[in-house]
Coordinates of N, CA and C and ligand atoms in Angstrom, one line a residue:
M5 N -34.0 -23.3 14.0 CA -32.7 -22.9 14.7 C -32.9 -21.6 15.4
R6 N -32.5 -21.6 16.6 CA -32.7 -20.4 17.4 C -31.3 -19.9 17.9
I7 N -31.1 -18.6 17.7 CA -29.8 -18.0 18.0 C -29.9 -16.8 19.0
L8 N -29.0 -16.8 19.9 CA -28.9 -15.7 20.9 C -27.7 -14.7 20.5
I9 N -27.9 -13.5 20.4 CA -26.9 -12.5 20.2 C -26.7 -11.7 21.5
V10 N -25.5 -11.8 22.0 CA -25.1 -11.0 23.2 C -24.2 -9.9 22.8
E11 N -24.8 -8.7 22.6 CA -24.0 -7.5 22.1 C -24.7 -6.3 22.5
D12 N -23.8 -5.4 23.1 CA -24.4 -4.1 23.7 C -24.5 -3.0 22.6
E13 N -23.7 -3.1 21.5 CA -23.8 -2.1 20.4 C -25.1 -2.4 19.7
K14 N -26.1 -1.5 19.8 CA -27.4 -1.8 19.2 C -27.3 -1.9 17.7
K15 N -26.4 -1.1 17.1 CA -26.3 -1.2 15.6 C -25.9 -2.5 15.2
V16 N -24.8 -3.0 15.8 CA -24.2 -4.3 15.4 C -25.2 -5.4 15.6
A17 N -25.9 -5.4 16.8 CA -26.9 -6.4 17.2 C -28.1 -6.4 16.2
G18 N -28.5 -5.2 15.9 CA -29.6 -5.0 15.0 C -29.3 -5.6 13.5
F19 N -28.1 -5.3 13.2 CA -27.6 -5.7 11.9 C -27.5 -7.2 11.7
I20 N -27.0 -7.9 12.8 CA -26.9 -9.3 12.8 C -28.3 -9.9 12.9
K21 N -29.2 -9.4 13.7 CA -30.5 -9.9 14.0 C -31.3 -9.9 12.6
K22 N -31.2 -8.8 12.0 CA -32.0 -8.6 10.8 C -31.6 -9.6 9.7
G23 N -30.2 -9.7 9.6 CA -29.7 -10.6 8.6 C -30.0 -12.1 8.9
L24 N -29.9 -12.4 10.1 CA -30.2 -13.8 10.5 C -31.7 -14.2 10.3
E25 N -32.6 -13.2 10.6 CA -34.0 -13.5 10.5 C -34.3 -13.6 9.0
E26 N -33.6 -12.9 8.1 CA -33.8 -13.1 6.7 C -33.5 -14.5 6.3
E27 N -32.5 -15.1 7.1 CA -32.1 -16.5 6.8 C -33.0 -17.5 7.5
T28 N -34.2 -17.0 8.0 CA -35.1 -17.9 8.8 C -34.7 -18.3 10.2
Y29 N -33.6 -17.8 10.7 CA -33.3 -18.2 12.1 C -34.2 -17.4 13.0
A30 N -34.6 -17.9 14.1 CA -35.2 -17.2 15.2 C -34.1 -16.6 16.1
V31 N -34.3 -15.3 16.4 CA -33.1 -14.6 17.1 C -33.6 -13.8 18.3
D32 N -32.9 -14.0 19.4 CA -33.0 -13.1 20.6 C -31.8 -12.3 20.7
V33 N -32.0 -11.1 21.3 CA -30.8 -10.2 21.6 C -30.7 -9.9 23.1
A34 N -29.6 -10.0 23.6 CA -29.3 -9.6 25.0 C -28.3 -8.4 24.9
C35 N -28.6 -7.3 25.7 CA -27.8 -6.1 25.6 C -26.6 -6.0 26.6
D36 N -26.5 -7.0 27.6 CA -25.4 -7.0 28.4 C -25.1 -8.4 28.8
G37 N -24.0 -8.6 29.6 CA -23.5 -9.9 29.9 C -24.4 -10.7 30.8
E38 N -25.0 -10.0 31.7 CA -25.9 -10.7 32.7 C -27.2 -11.2 32.0
E39 N -27.7 -10.3 31.2 CA -28.9 -10.8 30.4 C -28.6 -11.9 29.5
G40 N -27.4 -11.8 28.9 CA -27.0 -12.8 28.0 C -26.8 -14.2 28.7
Y41 N -26.2 -14.1 29.9 CA -26.0 -15.4 30.7 C -27.3 -16.0 31.1
D42 N -28.2 -15.1 31.5 CA -29.6 -15.5 32.0 C -30.3 -16.2 30.8
L43 N -30.4 -15.5 29.7 CA -31.1 -16.1 28.6 C -30.4 -17.4 28.1
A44 N -29.1 -17.4 28.0 CA -28.5 -18.6 27.6 C -28.6 -19.8 28.5
S45 N -28.8 -19.5 29.8 CA -29.0 -20.5 30.8 C -30.5 -21.1 30.8
M46 N -31.4 -20.1 30.5 CA -32.9 -20.6 30.5 C -33.3 -21.2 29.2
N47 N -32.8 -20.8 28.1 CA -33.3 -21.3 26.9 C -32.3 -22.2 26.2
Q48 N -32.8 -23.0 25.3 CA -32.0 -23.9 24.6 C -31.7 -23.4 23.2
Y49 N -30.6 -22.6 23.1 CA -30.2 -22.0 21.8 C -29.4 -23.0 21.0
D50 N -29.5 -22.8 19.7 CA -28.6 -23.7 18.9 C -27.3 -23.1 18.7
M51 N -27.2 -21.8 19.0 CA -25.9 -21.1 18.8 C -26.0 -19.8 19.5
I52 N -24.8 -19.4 20.1 CA -24.7 -18.1 20.8 C -23.6 -17.2 20.1
I53 N -23.9 -16.0 19.8 CA -23.0 -15.1 19.2 C -22.7 -14.1 20.4
L54 N -21.4 -14.2 20.9 CA -21.1 -13.5 22.1 C -20.0 -12.5 21.9
D55 N -20.3 -11.2 22.2 CA -19.3 -10.1 22.1 C -18.5 -10.2 23.4
L56 N -17.2 -9.9 23.3 CA -16.4 -9.9 24.5 C -16.5 -8.7 25.4
M57 N -16.6 -7.5 24.8 CA -16.7 -6.3 25.6 C -18.1 -6.0 25.9
L58 N -18.6 -6.3 27.1 CA -20.0 -6.1 27.4 C -20.1 -5.5 28.8
P59 N -21.1 -4.7 29.0 CA -21.4 -4.1 30.4 C -21.9 -5.2 31.3
K60 N -21.8 -5.0 32.6 CA -22.3 -5.8 33.7 C -21.5 -7.1 33.9
M61 N -21.3 -7.9 32.8 CA -20.5 -9.1 32.9 C -19.8 -9.3 31.6
D62 N -18.4 -9.3 31.5 CA -17.8 -9.4 30.2 C -18.0 -10.8 29.6
G63 N -17.7 -10.8 28.2 CA -18.0 -12.0 27.5 C -17.2 -13.2 28.0
L64 N -16.0 -13.0 28.4 CA -15.2 -14.2 28.9 C -15.8 -14.8 30.1
E65 N -16.4 -13.9 31.0 CA -17.0 -14.4 32.2 C -18.3 -15.1 31.8
V66 N -19.0 -14.6 30.9 CA -20.3 -15.2 30.5 C -20.0 -16.7 29.9
L67 N -18.9 -16.7 29.1 CA -18.5 -17.9 28.5 C -18.1 -19.0 29.5
T68 N -17.3 -18.5 30.5 CA -16.7 -19.4 31.5 C -17.9 -20.0 32.4
R69 N -18.8 -19.0 32.8 CA -19.9 -19.6 33.6 C -20.8 -20.5 32.9
L70 N -21.1 -20.2 31.6 CA -21.9 -21.1 30.8 C -21.3 -22.5 30.7
R71 N -20.0 -22.5 30.4 CA -19.3 -23.8 30.3 C -19.2 -24.5 31.7
D72 N -19.0 -23.8 32.7 CA -19.0 -24.4 34.0 C -20.3 -25.0 34.4
N73 N -21.4 -24.4 33.9 CA -22.8 -24.9 34.2 C -23.2 -25.9 33.1
R74 N -22.3 -26.4 32.3 CA -22.5 -27.3 31.3 C -23.5 -26.9 30.2
V75 N -23.5 -25.7 29.9 CA -24.3 -25.2 28.7 C -23.3 -25.4 27.5
N76 N -23.6 -26.3 26.7 CA -22.6 -26.7 25.7 C -23.0 -26.2 24.3
T77 N -23.9 -25.2 24.2 CA -24.3 -24.5 23.0 C -23.0 -24.0 22.3
P78 N -22.9 -24.2 20.9 CA -21.8 -23.6 20.3 C -21.8 -22.1 20.5
I79 N -20.6 -21.6 20.7 CA -20.4 -20.1 20.9 C -19.4 -19.5 20.0
L80 N -19.9 -18.5 19.3 CA -19.0 -17.7 18.4 C -18.7 -16.4 19.0
L81 N -17.4 -16.1 19.3 CA -17.0 -14.9 19.9 C -16.9 -13.8 18.9
L82 N -17.3 -12.5 19.3 CA -17.0 -11.4 18.5 C -15.9 -10.6 19.3
T83 N -14.8 -10.3 18.6 CA -13.7 -9.6 19.3 C -13.1 -8.5 18.5
A84 N -12.4 -7.6 19.2 CA -11.7 -6.5 18.5 C -10.5 -7.1 17.8
K85 N -10.1 -6.3 16.8 CA -9.0 -6.8 16.0 C -7.7 -7.1 16.8
D86 N -7.5 -6.3 17.7 CA -6.2 -6.4 18.4 C -6.2 -7.3 19.7
A87 N -7.4 -7.9 19.9 CA -7.6 -8.6 21.2 C -7.1 -10.1 21.1
V88 N -5.9 -10.3 20.7 CA -5.4 -11.7 20.4 C -5.4 -12.5 21.7
E89 N -5.1 -11.9 22.8 CA -5.1 -12.7 24.1 C -6.4 -13.1 24.5
D90 N -7.4 -12.2 24.3 CA -8.8 -12.5 24.7 C -9.3 -13.7 23.8
R91 N -8.9 -13.7 22.5 CA -9.4 -14.7 21.6 C -8.8 -16.0 22.1
V92 N -7.5 -16.1 22.4 CA -6.9 -17.3 22.8 C -7.6 -17.8 24.1
T93 N -7.7 -16.9 25.0 CA -8.4 -17.2 26.3 C -9.8 -17.8 26.0
G94 N -10.5 -17.1 25.2 CA -11.9 -17.5 24.8 C -12.0 -18.9 24.3
L95 N -11.0 -19.2 23.3 CA -11.0 -20.5 22.7 C -10.6 -21.6 23.7
N96 N -9.7 -21.2 24.7 CA -9.3 -22.2 25.7 C -10.4 -22.4 26.7
K97 N -11.3 -21.4 26.9 CA -12.4 -21.5 27.8 C -13.6 -22.2 27.2
G98 N -13.5 -22.6 26.0 CA -14.6 -23.4 25.4 C -15.4 -22.7 24.3
A99 N -15.0 -21.6 23.8 CA -15.6 -21.0 22.7 C -15.3 -21.8 21.4
D100 N -16.2 -21.9 20.4 CA -16.0 -22.7 19.3 C -15.3 -22.1 18.1
D101 N -15.5 -20.7 18.0 CA -14.9 -20.0 16.9 C -15.0 -18.5 17.3
Y102 N -14.3 -17.7 16.5 CA -14.4 -16.2 16.7 C -14.4 -15.5 15.4
L103 N -14.8 -14.2 15.5 CA -14.8 -13.4 14.3 C -14.4 -12.0 14.8
T104 N -13.5 -11.3 14.1 CA -13.1 -10.0 14.5 C -13.9 -8.9 13.8
K105 N -14.2 -7.9 14.6 CA -15.0 -6.8 14.1 C -14.0 -5.8 13.4
P106 N -14.5 -5.1 12.4 CA -15.8 -5.4 11.7 C -15.7 -6.6 10.8
F107 N -16.9 -7.2 10.5 CA -16.9 -8.4 9.7 C -18.0 -8.2 8.7
A108 N -17.9 -9.0 7.6 CA -19.0 -9.0 6.6 C -20.0 -10.1 7.1
F109 N -21.3 -9.7 6.8 CA -22.4 -10.6 7.3 C -22.2 -12.0 6.6
S110 N -21.8 -12.0 5.4 CA -21.6 -13.3 4.7 C -20.6 -14.2 5.4
E111 N -19.6 -13.6 6.0 CA -18.6 -14.4 6.7 C -19.3 -15.0 8.0
L112 N -20.0 -14.0 8.7 CA -20.6 -14.5 10.0 C -21.6 -15.7 9.6
L113 N -22.3 -15.6 8.6 CA -23.3 -16.6 8.2 C -22.5 -17.9 7.9
A114 N -21.4 -17.8 7.1 CA -20.7 -19.0 6.8 C -20.2 -19.7 8.1
R115 N -19.7 -18.9 9.0 CA -19.2 -19.5 10.3 C -20.3 -20.2 11.1
I116 N -21.5 -19.5 11.1 CA -22.6 -20.0 11.8 C -23.0 -21.4 11.2
R117 N -23.1 -21.4 9.9 CA -23.5 -22.7 9.3 C -22.5 -23.8 9.5
S118 N -21.2 -23.4 9.5 CA -20.2 -24.4 9.7 C -20.3 -25.0 11.2
L119 N -20.5 -24.1 12.2 CA -20.6 -24.5 13.5 C -21.8 -25.4 13.7
L120 N -23.0 -25.0 13.1 CA -24.2 -25.8 13.3 C -24.0 -27.2 12.7
R121 N -23.3 -27.3 11.6 CA -23.0 -28.6 10.9 C -22.1 -29.4 11.8
R122 N -21.1 -28.8 12.4 CA -20.3 -29.6 13.3 C -21.0 -30.1 14.4
G123 N -21.9 -29.3 15.0 CA -22.7 -29.7 16.1 C -23.6 -30.9 15.8
Q124 N -24.2 -30.8 14.6 CA -25.1 -31.9 14.2 C -24.3 -33.2 14.0
A125 N -23.1 -33.1 13.5 CA -22.4 -34.3 13.2 C -22.1 -35.0 14.5
E126 N -21.9 -34.2 15.6 CA -21.5 -34.8 16.8 C -22.7 -35.4 17.6
T127 N -23.9 -34.7 17.4 CA -25.0 -35.2 18.2 C -25.6 -36.5 17.6
K128 N -26.4 -37.1 18.5 CA -27.0 -38.4 18.0 C -28.0 -38.2 16.9
T129 N -28.3 -39.2 16.2 CA -29.3 -39.1 15.1 C -30.7 -39.5 15.6
E130 N -30.8 -40.1 16.8 CA -32.1 -40.6 17.2 C -32.4 -40.1 18.7
L131 N -33.6 -39.7 18.9 CA -34.0 -39.4 20.3 C -34.9 -40.5 20.8
K132 N -34.8 -40.9 22.0 CA -35.7 -42.0 22.6 C -36.2 -41.5 24.0
V133 N -37.5 -41.7 24.1 CA -38.1 -41.6 25.5 C -39.0 -42.9 25.7
G134 N -38.7 -43.7 26.5 CA -39.4 -45.0 26.6 C -39.4 -45.7 25.3
D135 N -40.6 -46.1 24.8 CA -40.7 -46.9 23.5 C -41.0 -45.9 22.4
L136 N -40.8 -44.6 22.6 CA -41.0 -43.6 21.6 C -39.7 -43.2 21.0
S137 N -39.5 -43.2 19.7 CA -38.3 -42.8 19.1 C -38.5 -41.8 18.0
L138 N -37.6 -40.9 17.8 CA -37.7 -39.9 16.8 C -36.3 -39.9 16.0
D139 N -36.4 -40.1 14.8 CA -35.2 -40.1 13.9 C -34.9 -38.7 13.4
L140 N -33.8 -38.1 13.8 CA -33.6 -36.7 13.5 C -33.2 -36.5 12.0
V141 N -32.8 -37.6 11.4 CA -32.4 -37.5 9.9 C -33.6 -37.7 9.1
S142 N -34.4 -38.8 9.2 CA -35.5 -39.1 8.4 C -36.8 -38.4 8.8
H143 N -36.7 -37.9 10.0 CA -37.9 -37.3 10.7 C -39.1 -38.3 10.9
K144 N -38.7 -39.5 11.0 CA -39.7 -40.6 11.3 C -39.9 -40.8 12.8
V145 N -41.2 -40.9 13.2 CA -41.5 -41.1 14.6 C -42.1 -42.5 14.8
N146 N -41.6 -43.2 15.8 CA -42.2 -44.5 16.0 C -42.5 -44.7 17.5
R147 N -43.6 -45.4 17.8 CA -43.8 -45.8 19.1 C -44.1 -47.3 19.2
N148 N -43.4 -48.0 20.0 CA -43.6 -49.4 20.1 C -43.5 -50.1 18.7
G149 N -42.6 -49.6 17.8 CA -42.6 -50.1 16.5 C -43.6 -49.6 15.5
E150 N -44.6 -48.9 15.9 CA -45.6 -48.4 15.0 C -45.2 -46.9 14.5
E151 N -45.2 -46.7 13.2 CA -44.9 -45.3 12.8 C -46.0 -44.4 13.0
I152 N -45.7 -43.2 13.5 CA -46.7 -42.1 13.8 C -46.5 -41.0 12.8
E153 N -47.6 -40.6 12.2 CA -47.5 -39.4 11.2 C -47.7 -38.1 11.9
L154 N -46.8 -37.2 11.8 CA -47.0 -35.9 12.5 C -46.9 -34.8 11.5
T155 N -47.5 -33.7 11.7 CA -47.3 -32.5 10.9 C -46.0 -31.9 11.3
G156 N -45.5 -30.9 10.5 CA -44.2 -30.3 10.8 C -44.1 -29.7 12.1
K157 N -45.2 -28.9 12.5 CA -45.2 -28.3 13.8 C -45.3 -29.3 14.9
E158 N -46.1 -30.4 14.8 CA -46.1 -31.4 15.8 C -44.8 -32.1 16.0
Y159 N -44.1 -32.2 14.9 CA -42.7 -32.8 14.9 C -41.8 -31.9 15.7
S160 N -41.8 -30.6 15.4 CA -40.9 -29.7 16.1 C -41.2 -29.7 17.6
L161 N -42.5 -29.8 17.9 CA -42.9 -29.8 19.3 C -42.4 -31.0 20.1
L162 N -42.6 -32.2 19.3 CA -42.1 -33.4 19.9 C -40.6 -33.5 20.1
E163 N -39.9 -33.0 19.1 CA -38.4 -33.0 19.2 C -38.0 -32.1 20.4
Y164 N -38.7 -31.0 20.6 CA -38.3 -30.2 21.7 C -38.6 -30.9 23.0
F165 N -39.8 -31.5 23.2 CA -40.1 -32.3 24.4 C -39.1 -33.4 24.6
M166 N -38.7 -34.1 23.5 CA -37.8 -35.3 23.7 C -36.4 -34.9 24.0
R167 N -36.0 -33.7 23.5 CA -34.7 -33.2 23.8 C -34.6 -32.8 25.3
N168 N -35.7 -32.5 25.9 CA -35.8 -32.0 27.3 C -36.5 -33.0 28.2
E169 N -36.3 -34.3 28.0 CA -36.9 -35.3 28.8 C -36.7 -35.0 30.2
G170 N -37.8 -35.1 31.0 CA -37.8 -34.9 32.4 C -37.8 -33.5 32.9
K171 N -37.6 -32.6 31.9 CA -37.6 -31.1 32.3 C -39.0 -30.5 32.2
V172 N -39.4 -29.7 33.1 CA -40.7 -29.0 33.0 C -40.5 -27.9 32.0
L173 N -41.4 -27.9 31.0 CA -41.3 -26.8 29.9 C -42.6 -26.0 30.0
T174 N -42.3 -24.7 30.2 CA -43.5 -23.8 30.3 C -43.9 -23.4 28.9
R175 N -45.1 -22.9 28.8 CA -45.6 -22.4 27.5 C -44.7 -21.4 26.9
T176 N -44.2 -20.6 27.7 CA -43.2 -19.5 27.2 C -42.0 -20.2 26.5
M177 N -41.4 -21.2 27.2 CA -40.3 -21.9 26.7 C -40.6 -22.5 25.4
I178 N -41.8 -23.2 25.3 CA -42.2 -23.9 24.1 C -42.4 -22.9 23.0
A179 N -43.1 -21.7 23.3 CA -43.3 -20.7 22.3 C -41.9 -20.2 21.8
E180 N -41.0 -20.0 22.7 CA -39.7 -19.5 22.2 C -38.9 -20.4 21.4
H181 N -39.0 -21.7 21.7 CA -38.2 -22.6 20.9 C -38.9 -23.1 19.6
V182 N -40.2 -23.3 19.7 CA -40.8 -24.0 18.6 C -41.5 -23.0 17.6
W183 N -41.9 -21.8 18.2 CA -42.5 -20.8 17.4 C -41.5 -19.7 17.3
D184 N -41.8 -18.7 16.4 CA -40.8 -17.6 16.3 C -41.3 -16.5 17.3
Y185 N -40.4 -15.5 17.4 CA -40.6 -14.5 18.4 C -41.9 -13.7 18.4
N186 N -42.6 -13.7 17.3 CA -43.8 -12.9 17.2 C -45.0 -13.6 17.8
F187 N -44.8 -14.8 18.3 CA -45.9 -15.8 18.6 C -46.6 -15.5 19.9
D188 N -46.1 -14.8 20.9 CA -46.6 -14.9 22.3 C -48.0 -14.5 22.5
T189 N -48.7 -13.8 21.6 CA -50.1 -13.4 21.8 C -51.0 -14.5 21.6
F190 N -50.6 -15.6 21.1 CA -51.6 -16.8 20.8 C -51.2 -18.0 21.6
T191 N -51.0 -17.8 22.9 CA -50.5 -19.0 23.7 C -51.4 -20.2 23.8
N192 N -52.7 -20.0 23.6 CA -53.6 -21.2 23.6 C -53.3 -22.1 22.5
V193 N -52.7 -21.6 21.5 CA -52.3 -22.5 20.3 C -51.4 -23.6 20.8
I194 N -50.6 -23.3 21.8 CA -49.7 -24.3 22.2 C -50.5 -25.5 22.8
D195 N -51.5 -25.2 23.6 CA -52.3 -26.3 24.2 C -53.0 -27.1 23.1
V196 N -53.5 -26.4 22.1 CA -54.1 -27.1 21.0 C -53.1 -28.1 20.3
Y197 N -51.9 -27.6 20.1 CA -51.0 -28.5 19.4 C -50.5 -29.6 20.3
V198 N -50.4 -29.3 21.6 CA -50.0 -30.4 22.5 C -51.0 -31.5 22.6
N199 N -52.3 -31.0 22.5 CA -53.4 -32.0 22.5 C -53.4 -32.9 21.2
H200 N -53.1 -32.2 20.1 CA -53.1 -33.0 18.8 C -51.9 -34.1 19.0
L201 N -50.8 -33.6 19.5 CA -49.6 -34.4 19.6 C -49.9 -35.6 20.5
R202 N -50.5 -35.3 21.6 CA -50.9 -36.3 22.6 C -51.8 -37.3 22.1
K203 N -52.7 -37.0 21.3 CA -53.6 -38.0 20.7 C -52.8 -39.0 19.8
K204 N -51.8 -38.4 19.2 CA -51.0 -39.3 18.3 C -50.0 -40.2 19.0
I205 N -49.3 -39.6 20.0 CA -48.3 -40.4 20.6 C -48.6 -41.1 21.9
D206 N -49.7 -40.7 22.6 CA -50.1 -41.2 23.9 C -51.4 -42.0 23.9
K207 N -52.4 -41.5 23.2 CA -53.8 -42.0 23.4 C -53.9 -43.5 23.3
N208 N -53.3 -44.1 22.3 CA -53.4 -45.5 22.1 C -52.5 -46.4 22.9
Y209 N -51.8 -45.8 23.9 CA -50.8 -46.6 24.6 C -51.0 -46.4 26.1
P210 N -51.0 -47.5 26.8 CA -51.2 -47.4 28.3 C -50.3 -46.5 29.1
A211 N -49.0 -46.5 28.7 CA -48.0 -45.7 29.4 C -48.0 -44.3 28.8
K212 N -48.4 -43.3 29.5 CA -48.4 -41.9 29.0 C -47.1 -41.3 29.1
L213 N -46.6 -40.5 28.2 CA -45.3 -39.9 28.2 C -45.4 -38.4 28.3
L214 N -46.4 -37.8 27.8 CA -46.6 -36.4 27.9 C -47.5 -35.9 29.0
H215 N -47.0 -35.3 30.0 CA -47.8 -35.0 31.2 C -48.0 -33.4 31.3
T216 N -49.2 -33.1 31.8 CA -49.6 -31.7 32.0 C -49.3 -31.4 33.5
L217 N -48.6 -30.3 33.8 CA -48.5 -29.8 35.1 C -49.4 -28.5 35.2
R218 N -50.5 -28.7 35.8 CA -51.5 -27.6 35.8 C -50.9 -26.2 36.2
G219 N -51.1 -25.2 35.4 CA -50.6 -23.9 35.8 C -49.1 -23.7 35.5
V220 N -48.5 -24.7 35.1 CA -47.0 -24.6 35.0 C -46.6 -24.8 33.5
G221 N -46.9 -26.0 33.0 CA -46.5 -26.4 31.6 C -46.7 -27.9 31.4
Y222 N -45.6 -28.4 30.7 CA -45.7 -29.8 30.3 C -44.3 -30.4 30.6
V223 N -44.4 -31.8 30.8 CA -43.1 -32.5 30.9 C -43.2 -33.8 30.2
M224 N -42.2 -34.2 29.5 CA -42.2 -35.5 28.9 C -41.3 -36.4 29.7
K225 N -41.9 -37.5 30.1 CA -41.0 -38.5 30.9 C -41.7 -39.9 30.9
V226 N -41.0 -40.9 31.2 CA -41.5 -42.3 31.2 C -42.2 -42.5 32.5
Ligands
CA21 CA1 -19.5 -4.5 22.9

């Protein structure tokens, strides 16, 4: 699970990031609204923690633009205690929950877990690309009715490809979503894993699903 924190107060951002990383979440931090909007548009986060008072673009505008562009990632707003109107506006504009500052980390964590659960209940339990299917509950992968055994990392990689069917995924995007933030110095590892995965899901089948775009990245499509 990968979470974006959009917060200009370094202390607050650092405190949330550290706590979430201890809970094994992968975490990115944006220090202003523009950066937050850009990161949230480019990457597939599982959750966004969005402060309302931000330089460059305020939180409500970030929220509005993301929802207008059909970014449906769950968003938890951080608001000042007396900002009732902002909270109401935020919820009306498509935020999923809010927390008033200052807050206890345990409460933030509880709310994140609750939002992630809600998201999961609503999403489908199976991904399909052509005759390839991936069961998000049992973690079973099938192609043309045959079960395919994958390692944990190959499974994460395949899930990411299937969730983004038809979209070109660069090595950076793959690294950011499937590996944690410390990963980027070993980018050739991605190619190695993609080749392992390709052998398992494509090699024995005439129709290839995982395509290489030389110099760009990969795309999964029928
Ligand atoms: Ca702020």
